[in-house]
Coordinates of C-alpha atoms in Angstrom, one line a residue:
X1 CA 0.0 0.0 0.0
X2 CA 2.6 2.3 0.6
X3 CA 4.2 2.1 -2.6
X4 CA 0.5 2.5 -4.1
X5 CA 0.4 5.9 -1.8
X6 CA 3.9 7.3 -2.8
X7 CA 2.7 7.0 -6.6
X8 CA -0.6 8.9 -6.4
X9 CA 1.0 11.6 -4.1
X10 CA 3.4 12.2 -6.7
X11 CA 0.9 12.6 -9.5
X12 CA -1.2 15.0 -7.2
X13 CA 1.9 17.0 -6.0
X14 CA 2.8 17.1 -9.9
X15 CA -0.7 18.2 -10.7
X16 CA -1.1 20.6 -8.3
X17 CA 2.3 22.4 -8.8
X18 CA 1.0 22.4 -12.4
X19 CA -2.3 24.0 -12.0
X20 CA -0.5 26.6 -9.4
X21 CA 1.1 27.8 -12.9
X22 CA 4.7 26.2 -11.9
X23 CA 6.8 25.7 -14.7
X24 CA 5.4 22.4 -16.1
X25 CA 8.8 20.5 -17.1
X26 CA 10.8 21.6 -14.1
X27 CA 7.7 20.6 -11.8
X28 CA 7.2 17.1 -13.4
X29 CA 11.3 16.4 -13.0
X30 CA 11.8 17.9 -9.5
X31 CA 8.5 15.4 -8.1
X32 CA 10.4 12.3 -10.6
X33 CA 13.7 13.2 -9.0
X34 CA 11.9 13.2 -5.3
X35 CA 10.5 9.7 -5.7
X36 CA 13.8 8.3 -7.4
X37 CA 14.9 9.3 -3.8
X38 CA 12.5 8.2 -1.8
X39 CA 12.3 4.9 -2.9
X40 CA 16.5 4.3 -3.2
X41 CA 16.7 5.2 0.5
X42 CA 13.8 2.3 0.9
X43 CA 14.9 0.1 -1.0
X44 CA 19.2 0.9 -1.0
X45 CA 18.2 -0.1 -5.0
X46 CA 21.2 1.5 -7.0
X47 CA 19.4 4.7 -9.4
X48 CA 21.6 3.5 -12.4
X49 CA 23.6 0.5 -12.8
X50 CA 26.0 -0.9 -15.7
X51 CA 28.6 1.2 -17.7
X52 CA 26.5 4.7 -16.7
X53 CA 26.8 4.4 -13.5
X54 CA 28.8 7.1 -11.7
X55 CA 29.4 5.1 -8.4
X56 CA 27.9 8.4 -6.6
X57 CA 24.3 8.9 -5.3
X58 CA 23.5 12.9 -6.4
X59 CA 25.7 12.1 -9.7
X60 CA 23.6 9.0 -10.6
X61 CA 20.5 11.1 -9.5
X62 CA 21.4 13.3 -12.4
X63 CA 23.0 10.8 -14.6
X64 CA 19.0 9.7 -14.9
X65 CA 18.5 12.9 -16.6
X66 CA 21.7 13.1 -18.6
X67 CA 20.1 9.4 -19.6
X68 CA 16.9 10.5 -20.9
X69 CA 17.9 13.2 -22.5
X70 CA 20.8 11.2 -24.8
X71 CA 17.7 9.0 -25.8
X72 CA 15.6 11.2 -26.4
X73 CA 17.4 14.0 -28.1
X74 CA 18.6 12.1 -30.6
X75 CA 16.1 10.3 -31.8
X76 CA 12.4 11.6 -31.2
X77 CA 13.3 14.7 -30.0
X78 CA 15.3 15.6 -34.1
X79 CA 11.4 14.7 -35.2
X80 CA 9.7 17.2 -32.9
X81 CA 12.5 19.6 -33.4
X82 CA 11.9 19.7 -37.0
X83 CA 8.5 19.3 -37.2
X84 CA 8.4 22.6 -35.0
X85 CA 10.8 24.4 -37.2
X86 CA 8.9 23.8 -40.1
X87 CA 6.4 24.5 -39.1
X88 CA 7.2 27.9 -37.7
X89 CA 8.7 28.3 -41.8
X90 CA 5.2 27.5 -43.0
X91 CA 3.8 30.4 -40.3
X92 CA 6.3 32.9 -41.2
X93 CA 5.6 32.5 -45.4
X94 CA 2.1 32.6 -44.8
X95 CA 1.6 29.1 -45.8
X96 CA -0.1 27.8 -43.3
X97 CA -2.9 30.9 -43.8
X98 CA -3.0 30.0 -46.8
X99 CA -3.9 26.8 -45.9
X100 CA -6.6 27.1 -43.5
X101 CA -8.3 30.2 -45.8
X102 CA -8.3 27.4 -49.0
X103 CA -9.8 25.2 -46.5
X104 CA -12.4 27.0 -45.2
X105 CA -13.8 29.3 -48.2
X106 CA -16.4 26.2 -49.3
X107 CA -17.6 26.8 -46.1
X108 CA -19.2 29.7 -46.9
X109 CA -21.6 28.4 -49.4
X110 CA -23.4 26.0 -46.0
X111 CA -26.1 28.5 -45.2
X112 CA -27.4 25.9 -42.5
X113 CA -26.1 26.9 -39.4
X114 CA -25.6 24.1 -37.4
X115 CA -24.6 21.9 -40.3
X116 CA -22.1 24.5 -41.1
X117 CA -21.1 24.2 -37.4
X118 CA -20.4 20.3 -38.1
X119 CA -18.8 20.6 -40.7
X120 CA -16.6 23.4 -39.6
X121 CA -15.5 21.3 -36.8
X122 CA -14.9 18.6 -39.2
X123 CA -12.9 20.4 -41.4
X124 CA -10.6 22.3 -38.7
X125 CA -10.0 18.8 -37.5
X126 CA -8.7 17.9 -40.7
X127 CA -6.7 21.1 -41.1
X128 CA -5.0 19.7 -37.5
X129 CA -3.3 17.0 -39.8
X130 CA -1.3 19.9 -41.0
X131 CA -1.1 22.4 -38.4
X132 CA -0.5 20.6 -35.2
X133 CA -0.6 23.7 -32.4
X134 CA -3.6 23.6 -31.3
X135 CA -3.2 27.2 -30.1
X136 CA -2.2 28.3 -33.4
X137 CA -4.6 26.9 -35.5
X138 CA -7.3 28.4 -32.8
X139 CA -6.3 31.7 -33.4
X140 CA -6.2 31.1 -37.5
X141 CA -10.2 29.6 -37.2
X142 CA -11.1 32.9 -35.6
X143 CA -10.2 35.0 -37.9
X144 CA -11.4 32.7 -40.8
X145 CA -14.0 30.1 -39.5
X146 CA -15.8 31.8 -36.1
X147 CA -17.1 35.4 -38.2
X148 CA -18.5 32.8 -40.7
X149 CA -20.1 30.8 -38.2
X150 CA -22.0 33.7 -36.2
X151 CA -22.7 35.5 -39.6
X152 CA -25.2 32.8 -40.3
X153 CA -27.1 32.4 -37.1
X154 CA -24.8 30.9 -34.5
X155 CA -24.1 32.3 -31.1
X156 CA -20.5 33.4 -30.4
X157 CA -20.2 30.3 -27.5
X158 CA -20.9 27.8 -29.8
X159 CA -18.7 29.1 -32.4
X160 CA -16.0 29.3 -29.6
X161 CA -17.1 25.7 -28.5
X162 CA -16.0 24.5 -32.2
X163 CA -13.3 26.1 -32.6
X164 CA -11.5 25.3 -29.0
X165 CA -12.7 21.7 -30.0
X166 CA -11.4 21.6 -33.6
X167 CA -7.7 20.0 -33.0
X168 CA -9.2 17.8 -30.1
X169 CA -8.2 14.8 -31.3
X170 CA -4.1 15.4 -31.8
X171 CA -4.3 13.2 -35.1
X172 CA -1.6 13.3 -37.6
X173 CA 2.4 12.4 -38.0
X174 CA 3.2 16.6 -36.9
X175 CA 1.6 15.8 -33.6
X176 CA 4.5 15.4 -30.9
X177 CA 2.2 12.8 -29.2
X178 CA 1.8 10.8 -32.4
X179 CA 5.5 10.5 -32.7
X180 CA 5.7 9.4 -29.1
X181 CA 2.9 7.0 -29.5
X182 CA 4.6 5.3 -32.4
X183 CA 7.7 5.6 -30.9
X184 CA 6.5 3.5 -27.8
X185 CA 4.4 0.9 -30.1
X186 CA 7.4 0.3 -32.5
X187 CA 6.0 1.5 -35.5
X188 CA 6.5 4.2 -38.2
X189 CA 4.6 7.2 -37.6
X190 CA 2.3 6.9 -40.8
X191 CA 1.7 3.4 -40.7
X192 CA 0.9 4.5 -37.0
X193 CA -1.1 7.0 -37.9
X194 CA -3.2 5.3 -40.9
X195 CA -3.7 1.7 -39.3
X196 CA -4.5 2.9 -35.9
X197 CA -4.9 6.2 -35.1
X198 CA -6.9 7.0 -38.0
X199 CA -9.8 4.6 -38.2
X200 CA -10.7 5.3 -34.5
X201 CA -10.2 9.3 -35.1
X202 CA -12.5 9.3 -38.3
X203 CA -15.3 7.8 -35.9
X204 CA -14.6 9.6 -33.1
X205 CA -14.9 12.8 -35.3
X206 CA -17.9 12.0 -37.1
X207 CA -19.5 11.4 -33.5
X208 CA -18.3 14.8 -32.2
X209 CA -19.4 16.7 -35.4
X210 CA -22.6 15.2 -34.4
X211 CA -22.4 16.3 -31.2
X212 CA -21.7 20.0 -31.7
X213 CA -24.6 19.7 -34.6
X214 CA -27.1 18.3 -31.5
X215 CA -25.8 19.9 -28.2
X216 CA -24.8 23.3 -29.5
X217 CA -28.2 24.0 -30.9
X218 CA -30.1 22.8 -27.5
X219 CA -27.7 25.1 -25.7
X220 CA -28.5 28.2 -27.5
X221 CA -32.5 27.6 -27.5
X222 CA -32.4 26.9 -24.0
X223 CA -30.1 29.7 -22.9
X224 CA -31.7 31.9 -25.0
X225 CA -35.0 31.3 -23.6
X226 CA -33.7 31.5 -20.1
X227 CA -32.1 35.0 -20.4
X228 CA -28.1 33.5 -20.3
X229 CA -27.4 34.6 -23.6
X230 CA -29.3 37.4 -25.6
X231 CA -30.1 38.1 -29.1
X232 CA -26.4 40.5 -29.1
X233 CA -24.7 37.0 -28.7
X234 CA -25.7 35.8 -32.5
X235 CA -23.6 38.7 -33.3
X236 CA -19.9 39.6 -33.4
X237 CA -19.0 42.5 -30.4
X238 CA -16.1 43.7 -32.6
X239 CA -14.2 42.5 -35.1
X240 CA -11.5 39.6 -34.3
X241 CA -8.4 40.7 -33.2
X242 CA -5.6 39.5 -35.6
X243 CA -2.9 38.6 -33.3
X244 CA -0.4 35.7 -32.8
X245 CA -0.9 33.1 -35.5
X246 CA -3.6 34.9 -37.2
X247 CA -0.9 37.5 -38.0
X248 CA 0.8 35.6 -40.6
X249 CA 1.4 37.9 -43.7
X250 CA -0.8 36.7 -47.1
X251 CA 0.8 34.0 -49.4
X252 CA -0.1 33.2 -52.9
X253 CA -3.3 30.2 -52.9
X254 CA -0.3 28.2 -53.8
X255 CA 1.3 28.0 -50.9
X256 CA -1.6 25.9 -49.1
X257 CA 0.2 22.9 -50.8
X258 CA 3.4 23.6 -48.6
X259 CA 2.0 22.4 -45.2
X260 CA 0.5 19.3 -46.8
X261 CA 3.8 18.3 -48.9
X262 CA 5.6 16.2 -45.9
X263 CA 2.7 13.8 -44.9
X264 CA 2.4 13.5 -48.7
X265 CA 5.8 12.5 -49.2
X266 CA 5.7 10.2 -45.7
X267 CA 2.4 8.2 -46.8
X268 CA 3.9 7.9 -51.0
X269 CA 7.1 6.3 -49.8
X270 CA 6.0 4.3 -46.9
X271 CA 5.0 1.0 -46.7
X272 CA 1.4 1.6 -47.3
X273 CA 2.4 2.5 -50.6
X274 CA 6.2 2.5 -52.6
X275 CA 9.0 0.9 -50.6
X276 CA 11.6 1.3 -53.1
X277 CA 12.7 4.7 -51.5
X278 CA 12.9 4.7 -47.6
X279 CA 12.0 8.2 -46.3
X280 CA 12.7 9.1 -42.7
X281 CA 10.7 12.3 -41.1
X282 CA 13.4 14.4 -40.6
X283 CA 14.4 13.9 -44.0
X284 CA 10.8 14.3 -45.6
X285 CA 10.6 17.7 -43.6
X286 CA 13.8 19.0 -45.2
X287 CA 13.1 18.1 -48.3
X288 CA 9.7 20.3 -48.0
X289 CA 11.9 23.0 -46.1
X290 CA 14.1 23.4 -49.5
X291 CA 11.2 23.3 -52.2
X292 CA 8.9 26.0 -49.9
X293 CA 12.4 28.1 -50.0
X294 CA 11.7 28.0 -53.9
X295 CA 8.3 28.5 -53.6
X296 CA 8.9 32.1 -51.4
X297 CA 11.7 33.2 -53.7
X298 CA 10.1 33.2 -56.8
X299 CA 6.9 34.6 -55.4
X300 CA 8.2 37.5 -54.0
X301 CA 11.9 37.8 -56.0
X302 CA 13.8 39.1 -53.5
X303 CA 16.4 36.5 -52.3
X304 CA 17.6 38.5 -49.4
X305 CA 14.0 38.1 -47.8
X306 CA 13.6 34.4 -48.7
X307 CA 16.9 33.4 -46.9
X308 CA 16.0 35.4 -44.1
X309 CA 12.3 33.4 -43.9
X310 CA 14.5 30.3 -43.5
X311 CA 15.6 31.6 -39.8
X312 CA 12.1 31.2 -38.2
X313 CA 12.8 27.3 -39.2
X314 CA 15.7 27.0 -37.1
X315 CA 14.4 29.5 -34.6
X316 CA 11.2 27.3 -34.1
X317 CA 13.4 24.2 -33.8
X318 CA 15.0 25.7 -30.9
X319 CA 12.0 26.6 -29.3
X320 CA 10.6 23.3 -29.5
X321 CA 13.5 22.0 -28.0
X322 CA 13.1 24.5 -25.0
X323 CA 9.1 23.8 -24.8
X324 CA 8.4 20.2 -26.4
X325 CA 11.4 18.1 -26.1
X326 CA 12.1 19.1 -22.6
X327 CA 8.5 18.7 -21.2
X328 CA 9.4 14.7 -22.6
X329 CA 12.4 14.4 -20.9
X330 CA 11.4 15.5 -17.6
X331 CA 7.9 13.9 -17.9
X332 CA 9.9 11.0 -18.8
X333 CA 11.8 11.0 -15.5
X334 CA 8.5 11.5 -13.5
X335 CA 7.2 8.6 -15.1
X336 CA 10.8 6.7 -14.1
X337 CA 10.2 8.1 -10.3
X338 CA 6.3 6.7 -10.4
X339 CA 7.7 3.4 -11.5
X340 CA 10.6 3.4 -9.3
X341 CA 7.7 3.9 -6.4
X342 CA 5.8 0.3 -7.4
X343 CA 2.7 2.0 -6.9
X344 CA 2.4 2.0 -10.6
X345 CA 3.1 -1.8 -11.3
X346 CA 0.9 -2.7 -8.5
X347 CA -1.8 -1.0 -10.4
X348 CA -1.6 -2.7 -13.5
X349 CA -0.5 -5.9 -12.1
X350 CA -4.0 -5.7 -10.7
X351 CA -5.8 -4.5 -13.3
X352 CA -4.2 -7.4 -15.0
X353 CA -5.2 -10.2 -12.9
X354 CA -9.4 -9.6 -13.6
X355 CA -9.9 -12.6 -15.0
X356 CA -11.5 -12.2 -18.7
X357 CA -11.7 -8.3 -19.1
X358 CA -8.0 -7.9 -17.5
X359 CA -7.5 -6.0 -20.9
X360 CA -10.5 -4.0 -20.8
X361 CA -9.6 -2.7 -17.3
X362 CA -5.8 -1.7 -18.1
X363 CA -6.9 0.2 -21.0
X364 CA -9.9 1.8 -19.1
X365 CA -7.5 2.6 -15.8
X366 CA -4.7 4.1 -18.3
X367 CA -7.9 6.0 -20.5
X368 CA -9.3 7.7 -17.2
X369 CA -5.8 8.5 -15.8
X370 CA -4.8 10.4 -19.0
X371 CA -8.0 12.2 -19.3
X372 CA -8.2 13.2 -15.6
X373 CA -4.0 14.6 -16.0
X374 CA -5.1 16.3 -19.5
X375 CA -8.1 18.0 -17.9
X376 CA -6.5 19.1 -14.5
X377 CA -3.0 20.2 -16.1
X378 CA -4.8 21.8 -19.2
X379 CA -2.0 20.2 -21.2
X380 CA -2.6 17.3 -23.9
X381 CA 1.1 17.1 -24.1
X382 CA 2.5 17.3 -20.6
X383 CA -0.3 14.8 -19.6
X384 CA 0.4 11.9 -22.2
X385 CA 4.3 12.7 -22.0
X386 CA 4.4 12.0 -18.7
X387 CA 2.3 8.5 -18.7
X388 CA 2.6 7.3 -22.2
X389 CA 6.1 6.1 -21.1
X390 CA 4.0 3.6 -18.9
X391 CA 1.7 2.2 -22.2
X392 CA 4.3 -0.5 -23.2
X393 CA 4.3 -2.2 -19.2
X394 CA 0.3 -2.2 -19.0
X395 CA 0.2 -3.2 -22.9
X396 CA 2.2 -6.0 -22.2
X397 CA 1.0 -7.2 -18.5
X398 CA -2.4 -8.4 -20.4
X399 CA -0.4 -9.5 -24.2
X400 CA -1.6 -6.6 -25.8
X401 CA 0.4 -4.9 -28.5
X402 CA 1.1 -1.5 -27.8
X403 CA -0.4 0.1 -30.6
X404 CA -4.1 -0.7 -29.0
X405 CA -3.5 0.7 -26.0
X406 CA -1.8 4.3 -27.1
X407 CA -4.5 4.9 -29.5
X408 CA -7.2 5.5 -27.1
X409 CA -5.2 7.1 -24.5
X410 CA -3.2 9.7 -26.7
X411 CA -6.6 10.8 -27.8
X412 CA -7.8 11.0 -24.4
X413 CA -4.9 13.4 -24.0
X414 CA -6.4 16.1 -26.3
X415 CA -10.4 15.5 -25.7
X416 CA -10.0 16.2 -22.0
X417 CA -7.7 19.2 -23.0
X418 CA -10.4 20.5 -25.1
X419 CA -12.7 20.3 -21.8
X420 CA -10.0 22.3 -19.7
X421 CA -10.6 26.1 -19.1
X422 CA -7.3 26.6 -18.5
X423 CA -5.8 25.3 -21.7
X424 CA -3.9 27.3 -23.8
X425 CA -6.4 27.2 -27.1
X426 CA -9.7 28.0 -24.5
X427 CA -7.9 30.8 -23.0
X428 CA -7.0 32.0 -26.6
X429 CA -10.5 31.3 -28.2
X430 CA -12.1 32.9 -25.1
X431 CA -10.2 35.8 -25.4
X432 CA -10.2 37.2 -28.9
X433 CA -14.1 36.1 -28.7
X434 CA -14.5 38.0 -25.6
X435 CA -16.2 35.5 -23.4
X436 CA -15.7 33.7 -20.4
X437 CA -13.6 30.4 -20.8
X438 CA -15.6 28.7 -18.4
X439 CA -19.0 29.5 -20.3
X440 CA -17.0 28.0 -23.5
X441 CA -16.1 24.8 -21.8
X442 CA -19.5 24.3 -20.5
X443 CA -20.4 23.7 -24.0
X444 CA -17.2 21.8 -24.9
X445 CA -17.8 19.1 -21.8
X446 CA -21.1 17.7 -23.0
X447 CA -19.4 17.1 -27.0
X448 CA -16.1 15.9 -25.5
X449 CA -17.4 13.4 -23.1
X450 CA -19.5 11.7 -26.0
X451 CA -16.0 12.0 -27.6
X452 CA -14.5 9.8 -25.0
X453 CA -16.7 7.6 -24.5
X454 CA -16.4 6.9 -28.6
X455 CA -12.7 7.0 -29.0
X456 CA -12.6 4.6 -26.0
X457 CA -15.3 1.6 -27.5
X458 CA -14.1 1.9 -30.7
X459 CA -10.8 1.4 -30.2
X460 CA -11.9 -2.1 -28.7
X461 CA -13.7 -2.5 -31.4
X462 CA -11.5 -1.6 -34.3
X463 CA -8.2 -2.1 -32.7

């Protein structure tokens, strides 16, 4: 039992430190560290053993670190990098506006306005493939999708409600938790993404854009009819403030190509379609780097300008690193410290042993535990980054392959995110739409939960 205590008061100590606003990475490594301690003094266990050993307590407590971060720097932490830094390139071009305005200019021809609600979620979901901040592509869909949405009848919550919603599900190789997903299952990151993620995310999504369609027009007759919301909030207060991503400068229509280009290249020469030329992410993501440098030179003919563009790639890399890449090693350290406790092994072992749904339960006890972190922390990422490194143990304890297991539970990750008011894309949404973040999730909790609930049964059934 005690081992069982020392696991959940990490997780709340890590969770609280979180929603207190500490700095997320540093929080999650100093409670990681504090177990590793803990239970060596119990247990007189050496921290690292073999050729990395340091033959010194403190050193090996940070040798841990030094550990995780060789492994993970090198390997999944060059994809994220990259993916980071070009996408910041496709922001500073304009490509990625470009994009999302290509995207969402059939829109305008839906006149129906909860069917244009759907399908607006539908399609910003899609556009996620390609624009994995959630943040970022939240602040792009206000300026684009939300004045579109409330022009036709809608009130400015549940066009909030959408958009906050629209990159719920975290699908697509550009997502840092897909790479870690596949990373964990063993498997390339399209093949992860088009075997396993995808069937269960085009379900879950159709059952969301549902949801919005139903719960979003119940909300506004019923709050309309009980005085919550008035006639004034079918209609935009001011116009949207263009700020952060939203500020890119205009591309040529062109350009909307750029963002798509690397999952192109990853799914063509993959081995879901030609093998005769093995493509590596990094790789694909260069490639794409070098033709959208073409692309801005001979649009705008001034060379200077395109090679100065190519900085915000590398500049973006680097913040990854400082944002992304760290939150996984230090998460990744806090996961080491949980299972270094026992608590955690207890748990599955248990979860395990239920004769006949031993499965079931592991995958149910590792769903809710991700969704409860996502929701509390406000943080898809720091949430799954700091379990996920668990999935392979509780995969394994009931002979499942990883891959079933890290479906579910990565999307978990970004649903309960999606029903956070402290998130970074309802803060953002709430803001430039000049409403309360707890009104939007109010109508984000009902749609989200149905999203759950979905992602979770058909995975079982699918997977």
């Amino acid at each position: 039992m005690l081992s069982l205590f020392l696991a959940a008061a990490g997780v709340v100590v890590a969770a609280y430190l979180i929603l207190k606003k500490y700095y997320a990475p540093w929080a999650l490594l100093m409670v990681g560290l504090l177990l590793l301690v803990i239970t060596t003094l119990m247990t007189g266990d050496p921290l690292v053993t073999g050729k990395k050993a340091t033959n010194n307590f403190f050193f090996d407590l940070v040798q841990v670190i030094t550990n995780v971060l060789q492994n993970r720097a090198a390997g999944l932490g060059m994809n994220i990098m990259v993916v980071g830094g070009f996408a910041a390139y496709m922001d500073k071009i304009g490509a990625t506006k470009a994009l999302v305005n290509v995207c969402t200019k059939p829109l305008s021809y839906i006149h129906a306005p909860y069917i244009l609600l759907a399908v607006g979620y539908l399609f910003g979901q899609l556009l996620n493939v390609f624009i994995p901040s959630a943040t970022g592509l939240g602040m792009l869909l206000m300026v684009t999708l939300y004045p579109l949405l409330v022009s036709v009848g809608v009130s400015r919550l549940s066009a909030a409600a959408v958009i906050v919603t629209a990159s719920c599900l975290d699908l697509g190789p550009a997502s840092g938790n897909t790479l870690l997903a596949a990373e964990l299952s063993k498997m390339d990151v399209i093949e992860f993404f088009i075997t396993n993620q995808l069937p269960v995310g085009l379900v879950t999504a159709a059952v969301i854009a549902f949801g919005h369609w139903g719960f979003q027009q119940w909300f506004d007759k019923r709050d309309l009819a009980s005085g919550r919301i008035t006639q004034a909030d079918f209609g935009l207060v001011s116009a949207v403030e263009t700020k952060g991503a939203a500020k890119q400068v205009d591309a040529p229509v062109c350009f909307a190509i750029l963002p798509i280009l690397p999952v192109f290249f990853l799914f063509a020469f993959s081995k879901l379609m030609y093998q005769g030329v093995r493509l590596e992410i990094v790789t694909a993501l260069l490639t794409c780097m070098l033709i959208a440098f073409f692309f801005d030179l001979i649009a705008h003919r001034d060379s200077k300008l395109a090679v100065d563009n190519t900085r915000a790639m590398f500049a973006g890399m680097g913040k990854v690193f400082g944002t992304t890449v760290i939150l996984i090693v230090c998460a990744e350290v806090f996961a080491a410290g949980l299972k270094a406790t026992g608590g955690i092994t207890m748990l599955i072992e248990n979860a395990a042993s239920l004769e006949g749904v031993g499965g079931v339960a592991m995958l149910l006890t590792m769903f809710l535990i991700m969704a409860l972190a996502a929701f509390v922390t406000g943080s898809g990422n720091a949430a799954f980054f700091a379990f996920a490194p668990l999935l392979p143990q509780a995969a394994g304890s009931v002979m499942w392959q990883t891959a079933v297991m890290a479906v579910p539970v990565q999307l978990a990750s970004g649903i309960a995110r999606s029903m956070s008011p402290i998130s970074g894309v309802t803060m953002a949404v709430s803001g430039l739409s000049d409403l309360s973040p707890f009104e939007v999730v109010r109508r984000t909790v009902p749609v989200m939960a149905l999203g759950l609930v979905t992602a979770f049964v058909t995975s079982l059934i699918l997977l």
